[in-house]
mmCIF file of C-alpha atoms in Angstrom:
data_model
loop_
_atom_site.group_PDB
_atom_site.id
_atom_site.type_symbol
_atom_site.label_atom_id
_atom_site.label_comp_id
_atom_site.label_asym_id
_atom_site.label_seq_id
_atom_site.Cartn_x
_atom_site.Cartn_y
_atom_site.Cartn_z
ATOM 1 C CA MET A 1 126.410 71.692 50.022
ATOM 2 C CA THR A 2 122.967 70.155 49.736
ATOM 3 C CA PRO A 3 120.376 72.278 51.567
ATOM 4 C CA PRO A 4 118.383 70.692 54.392
ATOM 5 C CA VAL A 5 115.241 68.839 53.391
ATOM 6 C CA PRO A 6 112.376 69.679 55.776
ATOM 7 C CA LEU A 7 110.570 66.810 57.404
ATOM 8 C CA HIS A 8 107.055 66.074 56.167
ATOM 9 C CA ILE A 9 104.524 67.265 58.790
ATOM 10 C CA GLY A 10 101.356 65.249 59.334
ATOM 11 C CA ILE A 11 98.390 67.075 60.884
ATOM 12 C CA VAL A 12 95.864 64.915 62.723
ATOM 13 C CA GLY A 13 92.810 67.139 62.468
ATOM 14 C CA CYS A 14 89.668 67.188 64.552
ATOM 15 C CA SER A 15 87.730 70.452 64.126
ATOM 16 C CA ALA A 16 88.152 72.332 60.875
ATOM 17 C CA GLU A 17 88.963 75.872 62.049
ATOM 18 C CA GLY A 18 91.748 74.799 64.399
ATOM 19 C CA ALA A 19 93.295 72.443 61.862
ATOM 20 C CA ALA A 20 93.102 75.128 59.179
ATOM 21 C CA LEU A 21 94.768 77.747 61.394
ATOM 22 C CA CYS A 22 97.585 75.328 62.230
ATOM 23 C CA PHE A 23 98.055 74.506 58.528
ATOM 24 C CA ARG A 24 98.034 78.162 57.488
ATOM 25 C CA THR A 25 100.530 79.075 60.208
ATOM 26 C CA ILE A 26 102.935 76.332 59.145
ATOM 27 C CA CYS A 27 102.772 77.445 55.513
ATOM 28 C CA ALA A 28 102.950 81.200 56.145
ATOM 29 C CA GLU A 29 105.662 81.123 58.794
ATOM 30 C CA GLY A 30 107.516 78.408 56.907
ATOM 31 C CA ALA A 31 107.707 80.735 53.929
ATOM 32 C CA ALA A 32 108.948 83.541 56.170
ATOM 33 C CA ARG A 33 111.751 81.295 57.405
ATOM 34 C CA LEU A 34 112.639 79.561 54.141
ATOM 35 C CA GLY A 35 112.046 82.439 51.745
ATOM 36 C CA GLY A 36 109.820 82.850 48.745
ATOM 37 C CA HIS A 37 106.791 80.593 48.857
ATOM 38 C CA ALA A 38 108.654 77.656 50.405
ATOM 39 C CA HIS A 39 107.345 75.625 53.337
ATOM 40 C CA PRO A 40 107.633 72.021 54.513
ATOM 41 C CA GLU A 41 105.476 69.331 52.960
ATOM 42 C CA VAL A 42 102.253 69.057 54.951
ATOM 43 C CA SER A 43 99.501 66.445 54.913
ATOM 44 C CA LEU A 44 96.216 66.734 56.830
ATOM 45 C CA HIS A 45 93.652 64.086 57.666
ATOM 46 C CA THR A 46 90.540 64.285 59.793
ATOM 47 C CA PRO A 47 87.492 62.086 60.201
ATOM 48 C CA SER A 48 84.072 63.628 60.718
ATOM 49 C CA LEU A 49 84.003 65.873 63.779
ATOM 50 C CA ALA A 50 80.724 64.172 64.709
ATOM 51 C CA ASP A 51 82.638 60.917 65.262
ATOM 52 C CA TYR A 52 84.886 62.606 67.814
ATOM 53 C CA ILE A 53 81.972 64.330 69.541
ATOM 54 C CA ARG A 54 80.113 61.038 69.848
ATOM 55 C CA CYS A 55 83.094 59.494 71.650
ATOM 56 C CA LEU A 56 83.695 62.548 73.847
ATOM 57 C CA ASP A 57 80.067 62.704 74.952
ATOM 58 C CA ALA A 58 80.200 59.008 75.857
ATOM 59 C CA GLY A 59 83.484 59.342 77.741
ATOM 60 C CA ASP A 60 84.946 56.839 75.277
ATOM 61 C CA ARG A 61 88.670 57.629 75.368
ATOM 62 C CA GLN A 62 89.493 54.441 73.461
ATOM 63 C CA GLY A 63 87.166 55.544 70.687
ATOM 64 C CA VAL A 64 88.934 58.914 70.555
ATOM 65 C CA ALA A 65 92.307 57.156 70.442
ATOM 66 C CA ASP A 66 91.156 54.867 67.636
ATOM 67 C CA LEU A 67 90.124 57.864 65.527
ATOM 68 C CA MET A 68 93.466 59.577 66.148
ATOM 69 C CA LEU A 69 95.360 56.406 65.275
ATOM 70 C CA ALA A 70 93.353 55.905 62.078
ATOM 71 C CA SER A 71 94.485 59.381 60.987
ATOM 72 C CA ALA A 72 98.048 58.622 62.086
ATOM 73 C CA ARG A 73 98.197 55.489 59.945
ATOM 74 C CA LYS A 74 96.853 57.326 56.886
ATOM 75 C CA LEU A 75 99.358 60.129 57.352
ATOM 76 C CA ALA A 76 102.200 57.636 57.772
ATOM 77 C CA ALA A 77 101.129 56.009 54.506
ATOM 78 C CA ALA A 78 101.179 59.472 52.892
ATOM 79 C CA GLY A 79 104.825 59.853 53.881
ATOM 80 C CA ALA A 80 104.629 62.060 56.981
ATOM 81 C CA ASP A 81 107.681 61.929 59.249
ATOM 82 C CA PHE A 82 105.986 63.067 62.450
ATOM 83 C CA LEU A 83 102.559 64.201 63.648
ATOM 84 C CA VAL A 84 100.864 67.092 65.380
ATOM 85 C CA CYS A 85 97.250 67.362 66.483
ATOM 86 C CA PRO A 86 95.855 70.911 66.686
ATOM 87 C CA ASP A 87 93.080 69.902 69.056
ATOM 88 C CA ASN A 88 93.615 70.078 72.801
ATOM 89 C CA THR A 89 90.496 68.189 73.868
ATOM 90 C CA ILE A 90 91.316 64.875 72.264
ATOM 91 C CA HIS A 91 94.756 64.795 73.884
ATOM 92 C CA GLN A 92 92.996 63.281 76.895
ATOM 93 C CA ALA A 93 93.398 59.994 74.965
ATOM 94 C CA TRP A 94 97.137 60.576 74.511
ATOM 95 C CA ASP A 95 98.212 57.689 76.762
ATOM 96 C CA LEU A 96 96.218 55.302 74.556
ATOM 97 C CA VAL A 97 97.642 56.746 71.338
ATOM 98 C CA ALA A 98 101.380 57.116 71.941
ATOM 99 C CA PRO A 99 102.256 53.413 72.457
ATOM 100 C CA ARG A 100 100.448 52.365 69.252
ATOM 101 C CA SER A 101 101.321 55.236 66.934
ATOM 102 C CA PRO A 102 103.268 54.492 63.753
ATOM 103 C CA LEU A 103 104.965 57.911 64.011
ATOM 104 C CA PRO A 104 106.245 60.250 66.755
ATOM 105 C CA TRP A 105 104.090 63.199 67.843
ATOM 106 C CA LEU A 106 104.494 66.648 69.312
ATOM 107 C CA HIS A 107 102.073 66.996 72.260
ATOM 108 C CA ILE A 108 100.213 70.310 72.133
ATOM 109 C CA ALA A 109 99.947 70.822 75.905
ATOM 110 C CA GLN A 110 103.616 70.008 76.405
ATOM 111 C CA VAL A 111 104.492 72.589 73.743
ATOM 112 C CA VAL A 112 102.377 75.175 75.568
ATOM 113 C CA ALA A 113 103.899 74.221 78.925
ATOM 114 C CA GLN A 114 107.397 74.632 77.502
ATOM 115 C CA ALA A 115 106.511 78.130 76.293
ATOM 116 C CA ALA A 116 105.009 78.972 79.686
ATOM 117 C CA GLY A 117 108.182 77.837 81.418
ATOM 118 C CA GLN A 118 110.364 79.859 79.080
ATOM 119 C CA ARG A 119 108.296 82.951 79.941
ATOM 120 C CA GLY A 120 108.670 82.345 83.674
ATOM 121 C CA LEU A 121 104.927 81.944 84.246
ATOM 122 C CA ARG A 122 103.691 80.457 87.502
ATOM 123 C CA ARG A 123 99.883 80.412 87.343
ATOM 124 C CA VAL A 124 98.124 79.845 84.019
ATOM 125 C CA GLY A 125 94.380 79.935 83.404
ATOM 126 C CA VAL A 126 93.081 77.260 81.041
ATOM 127 C CA LEU A 127 90.353 78.092 78.513
ATOM 128 C CA GLY A 128 88.887 75.328 76.388
ATOM 129 C CA THR A 129 85.959 73.019 75.922
ATOM 130 C CA ALA A 130 84.222 71.564 78.956
ATOM 131 C CA TRP A 131 85.764 68.185 78.061
ATOM 132 C CA LEU A 132 89.264 69.670 78.069
ATOM 133 C CA VAL A 133 88.937 71.830 81.169
ATOM 134 C CA ARG A 134 87.725 68.983 83.366
ATOM 135 C CA SER A 135 90.538 66.726 82.123
ATOM 136 C CA GLU A 136 94.094 66.501 83.445
ATOM 137 C CA VAL A 137 95.731 67.377 80.105
ATOM 138 C CA TYR A 138 96.915 70.833 81.172
ATOM 139 C CA PRO A 139 97.339 70.281 84.920
ATOM 140 C CA GLN A 140 99.734 67.439 84.072
ATOM 141 C CA ALA A 141 101.654 69.262 81.347
ATOM 142 C CA LEU A 142 101.984 72.525 83.273
ATOM 143 C CA GLY A 143 102.494 70.787 86.620
ATOM 144 C CA ALA A 144 105.487 68.912 85.219
ATOM 145 C CA ARG A 145 107.160 72.325 84.927
ATOM 146 C CA GLY A 146 106.041 73.580 88.330
ATOM 147 C CA ILE A 147 103.280 75.765 86.870
ATOM 148 C CA GLU A 148 99.785 75.796 88.349
ATOM 149 C CA ALA A 149 96.864 75.248 85.954
ATOM 150 C CA VAL A 150 93.783 77.227 86.979
ATOM 151 C CA ARG A 151 90.345 76.182 85.778
ATOM 152 C CA PRO A 152 87.601 78.800 85.331
ATOM 153 C CA SER A 153 84.490 78.692 87.489
ATOM 154 C CA ASP A 154 81.730 76.258 86.540
ATOM 155 C CA ALA A 155 79.658 79.081 85.050
ATOM 156 C CA ASP A 156 82.579 80.367 83.007
ATOM 157 C CA ARG A 157 83.432 76.863 81.803
ATOM 158 C CA ALA A 158 79.897 76.444 80.499
ATOM 159 C CA LEU A 159 80.000 79.879 78.850
ATOM 160 C CA VAL A 160 83.316 79.225 77.095
ATOM 161 C CA ASP A 161 82.197 75.770 75.986
ATOM 162 C CA ARG A 162 79.005 77.155 74.451
ATOM 163 C CA ILE A 163 80.882 79.872 72.551
ATOM 164 C CA ILE A 164 83.436 77.382 71.258
ATOM 165 C CA MET A 165 81.039 74.669 70.134
ATOM 166 C CA ASP A 166 78.125 76.805 68.921
ATOM 167 C CA GLU A 167 80.067 79.681 67.351
ATOM 168 C CA LEU A 168 83.823 79.291 66.904
ATOM 169 C CA VAL A 169 83.886 75.692 65.688
ATOM 170 C CA PRO A 170 81.498 76.621 62.838
ATOM 171 C CA GLY A 171 83.675 79.696 62.178
ATOM 172 C CA THR A 172 81.425 82.407 63.626
ATOM 173 C CA VAL A 173 82.987 85.237 65.656
ATOM 174 C CA ARG A 174 80.501 87.471 67.466
ATOM 175 C CA PRO A 175 81.702 90.680 69.183
ATOM 176 C CA ALA A 176 79.363 90.090 72.142
ATOM 177 C CA SER A 177 80.807 86.623 72.680
ATOM 178 C CA THR A 178 84.354 87.924 72.383
ATOM 179 C CA ALA A 179 83.523 90.447 75.132
ATOM 180 C CA GLN A 180 82.274 87.570 77.286
ATOM 181 C CA LEU A 181 85.519 85.651 76.741
ATOM 182 C CA VAL A 182 87.495 88.754 77.707
ATOM 183 C CA GLY A 183 85.419 88.882 80.897
ATOM 184 C CA VAL A 184 86.348 85.282 81.717
ATOM 185 C CA ILE A 185 90.033 86.159 81.345
ATOM 186 C CA ALA A 186 89.578 89.202 83.584
ATOM 187 C CA ARG A 187 88.105 86.952 86.267
ATOM 188 C CA LEU A 188 91.061 84.589 85.951
ATOM 189 C CA ARG A 189 93.380 87.568 86.339
ATOM 190 C CA ALA A 190 91.551 88.433 89.561
ATOM 191 C CA THR A 191 92.439 84.969 90.931
ATOM 192 C CA GLY A 192 96.146 85.681 90.393
ATOM 193 C CA CYS A 193 96.752 84.136 86.978
ATOM 194 C CA ASP A 194 99.678 85.654 85.099
ATOM 195 C CA ALA A 195 98.641 84.298 81.676
ATOM 196 C CA VAL A 196 95.946 82.267 79.952
ATOM 197 C CA ALA A 197 96.365 79.229 77.732
ATOM 198 C CA LEU A 198 94.054 79.261 74.731
ATOM 199 C CA ALA A 199 93.621 75.512 75.082
ATOM 200 C CA CYS A 200 91.157 75.336 72.234
ATOM 201 C CA THR A 201 92.479 75.832 68.746
ATOM 202 C CA GLU A 202 89.450 77.923 67.746
ATOM 203 C CA LEU A 203 89.858 80.519 70.514
ATOM 204 C CA PRO A 204 92.469 82.529 68.531
ATOM 205 C CA LEU A 205 89.659 83.387 66.121
ATOM 206 C CA ALA A 206 88.267 85.677 68.840
ATOM 207 C CA LEU A 207 91.100 86.351 71.283
ATOM 208 C CA HIS A 208 94.519 87.910 70.759
ATOM 209 C CA ASP A 209 97.044 89.941 72.710
ATOM 210 C CA GLY A 210 95.344 93.159 71.622
ATOM 211 C CA ASN A 211 92.017 92.415 73.342
ATOM 212 C CA ALA A 212 92.907 90.107 76.228
ATOM 213 C CA PRO A 213 93.617 91.416 79.740
ATOM 214 C CA LEU A 214 96.348 88.792 80.279
ATOM 215 C CA PRO A 215 99.177 87.459 78.095
ATOM 216 C CA LEU A 216 98.021 84.557 75.944
ATOM 217 C CA LEU A 217 99.548 81.189 75.158
ATOM 218 C CA ASP A 218 98.078 80.442 71.725
ATOM 219 C CA SER A 219 98.219 76.654 71.542
ATOM 220 C CA THR A 220 97.488 76.566 67.808
ATOM 221 C CA ARG A 221 100.336 78.794 66.712
ATOM 222 C CA LEU A 222 102.748 77.476 69.336
ATOM 223 C CA LEU A 223 102.186 73.955 68.025
ATOM 224 C CA ALA A 224 102.606 75.075 64.408
ATOM 225 C CA ARG A 225 105.887 76.807 65.269
ATOM 226 C CA ALA A 226 107.134 73.767 67.170
ATOM 227 C CA ALA A 227 106.299 71.648 64.126
ATOM 228 C CA LEU A 228 108.295 74.029 61.936
ATOM 229 C CA ASP A 229 111.247 73.832 64.326
ATOM 230 C CA ARG A 230 111.111 70.031 64.216
ATOM 231 C CA SER A 231 110.714 69.940 60.448
ATOM 232 C CA LEU A 232 113.419 72.412 59.559
ATOM 233 C CA GLY A 233 116.062 71.250 61.988
ATOM 234 C CA ALA A 234 115.689 67.503 61.876
ATOM 235 C CA ARG A 235 117.547 66.124 58.865
ATOM 236 C CA THR A 236 119.524 66.808 55.734
ATOM 237 C CA THR A 237 119.697 64.864 52.491
ATOM 238 C CA PRO A 238 122.269 62.062 52.299
#
């Protein structure tokens, strides 16, 4: 019997650290599931992060969507079968991307919401960039499963955004900043949250279940694992 042929995963990148963590997770956990050094075929494309930031600062969702679609078309040409985007913030342009995409996608917030529902969570704090936290990406995805999305205070949003953009995106992890992020999670716990979504793909560089005062929903690794599930269970050779 011919063994299954994994689907080719296309990664629509935005910031380097998040895209790299998603790629590494797919390859490492793919090998754990397939044996040896095997993993699905993976292609990654990203434009300059500065192009995304320019659009986000201007509130230009169509510009964000156009960048995502440009990557999607290049990945389709490279032979990808489906797409994932390990960046929560730019999913605010999702409604402009999905109808025009040449390939199907897995939606990162929907993947996180599914995991939250499977764990029986009811009230989830959302940590991410200021652009993401003020958007409806997570309230919509979690709300569709009857889960409340809780935004941090304005001061904590600004703190988290600064740490993400000034430190984690360039790949710097400072113990003092990690302690500040832990404090934000503690304050969310005090409001009744039963978990926190790491709705920025760089946050796992600093936060993990060993140092956080609430259970974490790691959007980066959850998306990578969902991509593996899709890739490994989707088709066999003729």
